[in-house]
GROMACS .gro file of C-alpha atoms in nm:
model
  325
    1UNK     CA    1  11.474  13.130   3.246
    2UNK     CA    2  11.675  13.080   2.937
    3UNK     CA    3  12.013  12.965   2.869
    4UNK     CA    4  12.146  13.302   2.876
    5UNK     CA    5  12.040  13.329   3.282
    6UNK     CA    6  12.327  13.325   3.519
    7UNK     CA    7  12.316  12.986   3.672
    8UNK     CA    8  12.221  12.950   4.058
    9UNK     CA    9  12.366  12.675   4.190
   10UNK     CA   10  12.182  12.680   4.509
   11UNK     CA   11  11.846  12.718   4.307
   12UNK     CA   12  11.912  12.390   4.155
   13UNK     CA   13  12.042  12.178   4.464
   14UNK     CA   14  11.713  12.268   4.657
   15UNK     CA   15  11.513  12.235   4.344
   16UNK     CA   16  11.694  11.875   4.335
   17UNK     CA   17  11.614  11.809   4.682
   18UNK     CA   18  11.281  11.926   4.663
   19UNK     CA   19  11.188  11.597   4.389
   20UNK     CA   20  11.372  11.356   4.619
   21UNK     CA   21  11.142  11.495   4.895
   22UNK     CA   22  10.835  11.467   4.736
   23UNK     CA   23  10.906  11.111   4.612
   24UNK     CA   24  11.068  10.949   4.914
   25UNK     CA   25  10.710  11.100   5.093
   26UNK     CA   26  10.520  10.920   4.805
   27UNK     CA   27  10.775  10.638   4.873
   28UNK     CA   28  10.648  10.629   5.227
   29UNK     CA   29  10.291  10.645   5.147
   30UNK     CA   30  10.293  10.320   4.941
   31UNK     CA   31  10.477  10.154   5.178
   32UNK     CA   32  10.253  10.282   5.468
   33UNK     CA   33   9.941  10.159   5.241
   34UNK     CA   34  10.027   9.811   5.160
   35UNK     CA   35   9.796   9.567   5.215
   36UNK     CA   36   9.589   9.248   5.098
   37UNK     CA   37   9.656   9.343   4.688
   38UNK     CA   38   9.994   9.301   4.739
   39UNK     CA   39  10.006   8.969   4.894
   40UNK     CA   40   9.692   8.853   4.669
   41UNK     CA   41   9.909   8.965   4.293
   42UNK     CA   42  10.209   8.737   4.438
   43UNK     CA   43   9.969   8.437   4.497
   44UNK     CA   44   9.833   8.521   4.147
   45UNK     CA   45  10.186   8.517   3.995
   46UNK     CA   46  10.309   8.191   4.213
   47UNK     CA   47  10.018   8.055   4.075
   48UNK     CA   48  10.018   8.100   3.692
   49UNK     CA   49  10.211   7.812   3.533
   50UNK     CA   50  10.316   8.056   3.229
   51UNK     CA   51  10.504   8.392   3.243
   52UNK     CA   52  10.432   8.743   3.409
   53UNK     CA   53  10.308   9.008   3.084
   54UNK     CA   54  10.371   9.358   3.199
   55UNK     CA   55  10.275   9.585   3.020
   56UNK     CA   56  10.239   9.998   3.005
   57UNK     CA   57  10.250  10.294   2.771
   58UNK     CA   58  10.480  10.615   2.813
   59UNK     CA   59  10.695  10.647   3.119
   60UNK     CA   60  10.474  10.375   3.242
   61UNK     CA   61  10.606  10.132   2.987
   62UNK     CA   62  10.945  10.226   3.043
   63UNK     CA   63  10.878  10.111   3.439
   64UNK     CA   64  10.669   9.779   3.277
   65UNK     CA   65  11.049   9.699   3.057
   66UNK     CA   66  11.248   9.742   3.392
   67UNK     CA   67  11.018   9.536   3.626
   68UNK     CA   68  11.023   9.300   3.357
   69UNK     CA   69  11.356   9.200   3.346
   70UNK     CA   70  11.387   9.218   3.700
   71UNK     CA   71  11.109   8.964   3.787
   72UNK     CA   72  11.312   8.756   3.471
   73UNK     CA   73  11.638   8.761   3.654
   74UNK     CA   74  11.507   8.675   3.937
   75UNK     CA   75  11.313   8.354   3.921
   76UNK     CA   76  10.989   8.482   3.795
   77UNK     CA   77  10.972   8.427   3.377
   78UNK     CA   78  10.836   8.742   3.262
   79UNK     CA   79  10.811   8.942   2.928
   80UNK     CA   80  10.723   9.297   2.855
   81UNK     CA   81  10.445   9.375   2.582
   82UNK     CA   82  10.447   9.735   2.409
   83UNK     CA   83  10.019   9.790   2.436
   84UNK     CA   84  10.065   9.965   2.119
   85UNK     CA   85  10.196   9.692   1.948
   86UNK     CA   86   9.959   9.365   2.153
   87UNK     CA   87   9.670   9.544   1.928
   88UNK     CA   88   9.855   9.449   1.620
   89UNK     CA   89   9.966   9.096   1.662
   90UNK     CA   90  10.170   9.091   1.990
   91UNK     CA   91   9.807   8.962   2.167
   92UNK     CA   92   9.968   8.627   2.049
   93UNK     CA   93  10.282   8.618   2.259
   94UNK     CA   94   9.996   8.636   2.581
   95UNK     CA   95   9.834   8.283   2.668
   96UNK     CA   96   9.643   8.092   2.920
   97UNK     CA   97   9.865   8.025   3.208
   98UNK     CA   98  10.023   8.405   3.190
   99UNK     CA   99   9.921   8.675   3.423
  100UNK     CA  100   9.902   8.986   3.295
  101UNK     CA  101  10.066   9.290   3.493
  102UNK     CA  102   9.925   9.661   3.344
  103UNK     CA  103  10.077   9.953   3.493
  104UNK     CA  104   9.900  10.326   3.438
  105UNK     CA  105   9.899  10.597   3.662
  106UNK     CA  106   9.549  10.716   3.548
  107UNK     CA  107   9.404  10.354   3.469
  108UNK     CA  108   9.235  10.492   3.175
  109UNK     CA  109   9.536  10.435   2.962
  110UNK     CA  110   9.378  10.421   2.606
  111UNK     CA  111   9.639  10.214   2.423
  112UNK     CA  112   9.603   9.904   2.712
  113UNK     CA  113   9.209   9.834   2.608
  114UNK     CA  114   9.257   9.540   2.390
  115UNK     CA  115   9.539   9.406   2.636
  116UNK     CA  116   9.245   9.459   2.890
  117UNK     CA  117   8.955   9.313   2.693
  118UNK     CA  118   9.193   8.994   2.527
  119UNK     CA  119   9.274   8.902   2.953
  120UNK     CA  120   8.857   8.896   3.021
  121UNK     CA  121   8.809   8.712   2.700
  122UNK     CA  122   9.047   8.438   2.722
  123UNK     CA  123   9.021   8.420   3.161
  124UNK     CA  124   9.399   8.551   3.185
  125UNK     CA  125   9.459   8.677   3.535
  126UNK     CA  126   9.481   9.068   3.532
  127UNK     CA  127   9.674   9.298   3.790
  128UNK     CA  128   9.624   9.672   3.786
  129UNK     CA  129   9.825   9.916   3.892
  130UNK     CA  130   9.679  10.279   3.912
  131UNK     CA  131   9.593  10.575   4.112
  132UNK     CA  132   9.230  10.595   4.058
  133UNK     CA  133   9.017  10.306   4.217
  134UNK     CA  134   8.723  10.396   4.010
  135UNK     CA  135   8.946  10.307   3.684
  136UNK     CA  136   8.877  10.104   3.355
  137UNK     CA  137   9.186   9.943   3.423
  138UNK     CA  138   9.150   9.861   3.812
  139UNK     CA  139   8.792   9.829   3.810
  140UNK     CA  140   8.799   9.534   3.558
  141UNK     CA  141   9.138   9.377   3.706
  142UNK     CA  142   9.165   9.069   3.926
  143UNK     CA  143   9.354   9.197   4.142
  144UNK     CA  144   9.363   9.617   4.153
  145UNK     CA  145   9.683   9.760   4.352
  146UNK     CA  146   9.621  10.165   4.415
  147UNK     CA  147   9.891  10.394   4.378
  148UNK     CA  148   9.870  10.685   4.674
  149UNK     CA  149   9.763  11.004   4.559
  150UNK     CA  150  10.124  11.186   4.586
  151UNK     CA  151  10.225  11.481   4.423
  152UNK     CA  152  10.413  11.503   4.176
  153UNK     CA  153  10.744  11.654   4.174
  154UNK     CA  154  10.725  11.902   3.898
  155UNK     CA  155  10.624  12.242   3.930
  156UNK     CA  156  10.322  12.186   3.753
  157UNK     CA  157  10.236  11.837   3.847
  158UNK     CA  158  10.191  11.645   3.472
  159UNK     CA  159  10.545  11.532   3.468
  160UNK     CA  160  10.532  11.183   3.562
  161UNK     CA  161  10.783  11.154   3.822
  162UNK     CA  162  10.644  11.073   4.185
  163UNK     CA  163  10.435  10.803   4.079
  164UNK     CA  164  10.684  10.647   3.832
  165UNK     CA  165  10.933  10.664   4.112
  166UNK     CA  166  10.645  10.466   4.297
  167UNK     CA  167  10.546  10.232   4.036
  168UNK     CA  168  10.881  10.113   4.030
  169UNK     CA  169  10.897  10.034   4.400
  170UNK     CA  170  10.595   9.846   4.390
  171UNK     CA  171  10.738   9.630   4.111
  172UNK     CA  172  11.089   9.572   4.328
  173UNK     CA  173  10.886   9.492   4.609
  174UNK     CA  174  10.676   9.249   4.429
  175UNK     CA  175  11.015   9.103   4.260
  176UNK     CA  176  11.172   9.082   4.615
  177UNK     CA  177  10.853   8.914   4.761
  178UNK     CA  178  10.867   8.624   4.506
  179UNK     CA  179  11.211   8.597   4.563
  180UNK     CA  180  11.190   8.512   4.920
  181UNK     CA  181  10.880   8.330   4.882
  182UNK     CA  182  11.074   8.069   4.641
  183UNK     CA  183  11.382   8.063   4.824
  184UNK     CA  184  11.549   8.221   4.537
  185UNK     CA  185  11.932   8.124   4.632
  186UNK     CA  186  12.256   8.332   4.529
  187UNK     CA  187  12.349   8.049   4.311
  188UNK     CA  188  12.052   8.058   4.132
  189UNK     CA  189  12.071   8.381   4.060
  190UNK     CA  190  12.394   8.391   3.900
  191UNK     CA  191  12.258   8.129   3.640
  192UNK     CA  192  12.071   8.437   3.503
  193UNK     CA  193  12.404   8.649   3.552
  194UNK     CA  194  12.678   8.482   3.436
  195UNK     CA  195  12.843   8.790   3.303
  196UNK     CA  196  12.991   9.112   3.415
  197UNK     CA  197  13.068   9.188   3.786
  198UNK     CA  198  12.804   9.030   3.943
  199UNK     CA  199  12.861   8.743   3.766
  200UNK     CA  200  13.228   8.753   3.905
  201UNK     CA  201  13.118   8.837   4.272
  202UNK     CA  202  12.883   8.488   4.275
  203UNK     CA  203  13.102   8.253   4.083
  204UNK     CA  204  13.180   7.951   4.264
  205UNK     CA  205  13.547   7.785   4.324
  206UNK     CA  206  13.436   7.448   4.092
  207UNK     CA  207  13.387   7.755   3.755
  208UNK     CA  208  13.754   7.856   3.818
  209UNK     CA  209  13.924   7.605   3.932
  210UNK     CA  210  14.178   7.378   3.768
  211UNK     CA  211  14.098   7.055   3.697
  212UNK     CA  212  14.317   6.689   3.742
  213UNK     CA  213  14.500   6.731   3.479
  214UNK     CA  214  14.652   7.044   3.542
  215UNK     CA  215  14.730   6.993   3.926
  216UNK     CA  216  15.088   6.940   4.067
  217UNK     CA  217  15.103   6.625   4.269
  218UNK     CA  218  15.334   6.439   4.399
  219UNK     CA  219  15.301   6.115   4.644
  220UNK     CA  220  15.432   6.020   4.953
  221UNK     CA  221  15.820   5.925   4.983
  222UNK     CA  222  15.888   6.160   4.627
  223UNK     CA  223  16.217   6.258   4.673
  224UNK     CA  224  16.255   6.701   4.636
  225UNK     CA  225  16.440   6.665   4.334
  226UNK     CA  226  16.110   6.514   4.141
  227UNK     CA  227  15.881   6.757   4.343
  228UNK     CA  228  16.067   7.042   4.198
  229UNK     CA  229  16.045   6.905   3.890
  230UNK     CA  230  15.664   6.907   3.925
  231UNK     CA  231  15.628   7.237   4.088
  232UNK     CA  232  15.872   7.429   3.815
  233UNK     CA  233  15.647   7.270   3.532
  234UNK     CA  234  15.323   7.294   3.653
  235UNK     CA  235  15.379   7.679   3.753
  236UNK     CA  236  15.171   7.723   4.082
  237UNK     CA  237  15.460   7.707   4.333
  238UNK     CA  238  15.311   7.411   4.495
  239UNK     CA  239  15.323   7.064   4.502
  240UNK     CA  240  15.043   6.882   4.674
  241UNK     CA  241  15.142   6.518   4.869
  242UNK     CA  242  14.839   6.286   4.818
  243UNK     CA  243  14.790   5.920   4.863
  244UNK     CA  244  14.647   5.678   4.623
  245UNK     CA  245  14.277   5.755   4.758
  246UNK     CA  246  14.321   6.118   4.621
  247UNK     CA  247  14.330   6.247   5.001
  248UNK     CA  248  14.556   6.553   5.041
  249UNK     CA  249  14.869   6.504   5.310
  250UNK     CA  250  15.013   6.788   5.296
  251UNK     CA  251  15.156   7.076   5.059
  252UNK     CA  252  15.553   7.188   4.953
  253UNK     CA  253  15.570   7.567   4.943
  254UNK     CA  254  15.810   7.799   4.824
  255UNK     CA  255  15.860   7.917   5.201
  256UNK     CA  256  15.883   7.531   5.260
  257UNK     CA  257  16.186   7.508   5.028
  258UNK     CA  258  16.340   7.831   5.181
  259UNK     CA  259  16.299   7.682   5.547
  260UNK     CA  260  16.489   7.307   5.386
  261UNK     CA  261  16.749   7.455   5.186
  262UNK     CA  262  17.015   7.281   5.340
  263UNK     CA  263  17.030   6.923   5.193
  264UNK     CA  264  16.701   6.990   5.040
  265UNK     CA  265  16.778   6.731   4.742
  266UNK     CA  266  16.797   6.451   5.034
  267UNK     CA  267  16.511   6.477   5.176
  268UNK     CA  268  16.153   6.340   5.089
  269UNK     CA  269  15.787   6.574   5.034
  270UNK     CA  270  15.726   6.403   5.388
  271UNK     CA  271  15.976   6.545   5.536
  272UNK     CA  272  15.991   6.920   5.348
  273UNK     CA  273  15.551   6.951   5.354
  274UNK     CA  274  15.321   7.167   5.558
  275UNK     CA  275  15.048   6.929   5.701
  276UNK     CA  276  14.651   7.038   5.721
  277UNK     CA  277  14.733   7.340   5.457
  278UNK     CA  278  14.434   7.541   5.388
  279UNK     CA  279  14.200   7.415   5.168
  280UNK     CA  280  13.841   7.494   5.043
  281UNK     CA  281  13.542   7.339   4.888
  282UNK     CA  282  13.421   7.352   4.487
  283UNK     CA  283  13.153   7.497   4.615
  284UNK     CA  284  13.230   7.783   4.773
  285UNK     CA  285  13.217   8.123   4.627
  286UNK     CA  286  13.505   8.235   4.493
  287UNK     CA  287  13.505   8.563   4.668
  288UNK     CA  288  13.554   8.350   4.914
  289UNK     CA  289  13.873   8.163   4.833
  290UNK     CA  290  13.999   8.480   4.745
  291UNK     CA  291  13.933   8.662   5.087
  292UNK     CA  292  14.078   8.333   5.228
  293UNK     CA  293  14.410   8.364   5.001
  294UNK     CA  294  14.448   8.770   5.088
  295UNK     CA  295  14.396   8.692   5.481
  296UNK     CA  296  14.667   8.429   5.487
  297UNK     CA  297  14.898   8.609   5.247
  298UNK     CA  298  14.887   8.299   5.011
  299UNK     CA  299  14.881   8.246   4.649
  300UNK     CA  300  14.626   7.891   4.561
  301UNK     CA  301  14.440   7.692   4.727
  302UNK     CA  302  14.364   7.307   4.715
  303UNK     CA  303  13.986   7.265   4.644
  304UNK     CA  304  13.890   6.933   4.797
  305UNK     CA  305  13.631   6.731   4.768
  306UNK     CA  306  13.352   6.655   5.127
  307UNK     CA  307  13.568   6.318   5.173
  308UNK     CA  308  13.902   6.512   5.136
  309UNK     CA  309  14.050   6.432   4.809
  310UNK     CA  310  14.152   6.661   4.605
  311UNK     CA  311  14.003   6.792   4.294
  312UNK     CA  312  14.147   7.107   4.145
  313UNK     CA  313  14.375   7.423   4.285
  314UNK     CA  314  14.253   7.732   4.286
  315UNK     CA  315  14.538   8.010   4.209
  316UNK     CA  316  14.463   8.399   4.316
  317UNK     CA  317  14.536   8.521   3.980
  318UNK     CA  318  14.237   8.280   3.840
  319UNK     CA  319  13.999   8.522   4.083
  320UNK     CA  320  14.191   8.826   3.979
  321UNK     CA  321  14.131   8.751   3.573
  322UNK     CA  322  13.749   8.618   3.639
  323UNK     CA  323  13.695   8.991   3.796
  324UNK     CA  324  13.655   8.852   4.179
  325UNK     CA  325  13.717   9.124   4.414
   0.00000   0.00000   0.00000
């Protein structure tokens, strides 16, 4: 077919459907076939003081970058080294107390040798990851995890595409496995994603919050007329009633003012305030507060402190600029 062909779109969907086919099967197979390697390369990665190396060359390396970064993000430190370039100095960036992770679908991958011989020289823990058991790269590694023989999902079968696709999984699954192993928490997982959406989705109240200094308080027996004082210049249409010990009382609304307006002037916060207003905790996530703020049809929230006093206020639009949705 050349570019002058009439296009067939149907040819193309099933063609489509026919490489998701044959890699969910290979997909299945690896799942189906893991065993003790799998649980043996964790213990050899909990183990190793230093960092994860992975390591591959082609498509294979592009896998090794991905898995990578995602056992780096994650709460395993790991670093990708191009084989190509470990034979001309990059060895040195691979120590004692690393374990090395070598991806090849063939195991015979000539550029990983020296990768292979520096990890038997200097005792470095090696994983393999292959198709062939009877592999250079298996057959000399610690710890050799076998691909399933799966086809691949080009016509002609070179294209590496079903055993990428299964590489890949192995490597998530191995990520995921640590993960749970160390208890890896949402919060500690933001500290390697601080930016972006995700970052947004896992901040907590305390990183948006404002602080003391910002918050409009008033105490008890503060007649209205100072309260609105407070709550025009501080600009959250609240004014929180707390008592010397920092503990919150109650809150003055807009809808509070609306349901005082006659002889609002003569009266105190005591007698205008909502008592036990919604609050929440500097801890919490802020997808949280905001979920809490849409559900009551509110605008900010208090954020207290585990003895009740109050330590910053929390104001939708702060969610809304962070990128909390």
């Amino acid at each position: 077919m050349n570019t002058h062909d009439p296009i067939d779109p149907a040819a193309l969907i099933e063609a489509g459907r026919r490489v998701i086919t044959l890699e969910k099967e290979g997909l299945t197979r690896l799942a189906d076939g893991l065993g003790p390697g799998f649980a043996e390369a964790c213990a050899m990665i909990l183990a190793a003081p230093g960092r994860v190396i992975v390591s591959g060359m082609g498509k294979s390396g592009h896998i090794a970058r991905k898995l990578a970064a995602t056992f780096a993000s994650t709460g395993t430190p790991a670093h990708f080294i191009h084989p190509a370039e470990a034979s001309h100095g990059d060895l040195g960036m691979m120590g004692q107390g690393d374990v090395a992770l070598l991806l090849s679908n063939s195991g015979e991958t000539p550029e990983l040798a020296d990768m292979i011989g520096y990890t038997r020289r200097f005792g470095i823990p090696l994983i393999g990851v292959a198709s062939h058991p009877e592999s250079t790269l298996l057959t000399r590694a610690d710890c050799a995890i076998v691909l399933p023989r799966a086809e691949e999902a080009c016509d002609e079968g070179i294209v590496p595409t079903t055993s990428t696709t299964m590489t890949l999984a192995l490597g998530d699954a191995l990520a995921v496995a640590l993960m749970k192993h160390r208890r890896f928490t949402p919060e500690k997982f933001r500290d390697f994603h601080p930016g972006g959406k995700l970052g947004a989705r896992l901040a907590k109240v305390k990183d948006l919050m404002h602080g003391p200094d910002a918050l409009p308080l008033a105490a008890p027996g503060t007649q209205m007329s100072e309260a609105l004082l407070t709550m025009s210049q501080r600009g959250f249409g609240v004014v929180g009633v707390t008592a010397e010990d920092g503990r919150l009382h109650g809150i003055v609304t807009d809808g509070d003012l609306r349901r005082h307006m006659s002889g609002l002037l003569d009266h105190t916060v005591d007698e205008v305030m909502t008592e036990n207003p919604l609050t929440i905790g500097p801890d919490a996530l802020a997808g949280e507060a905001l979920a809490l703020m849409n559900g009551h049809k509110i605008t900010c929230l208090f954020v207290l402190s585990d003895k009740g006093r109050v330590e910053g206020l929390l104001h939708i639009h702060d969610c809304l600029r962070a990128g909390v949705a």
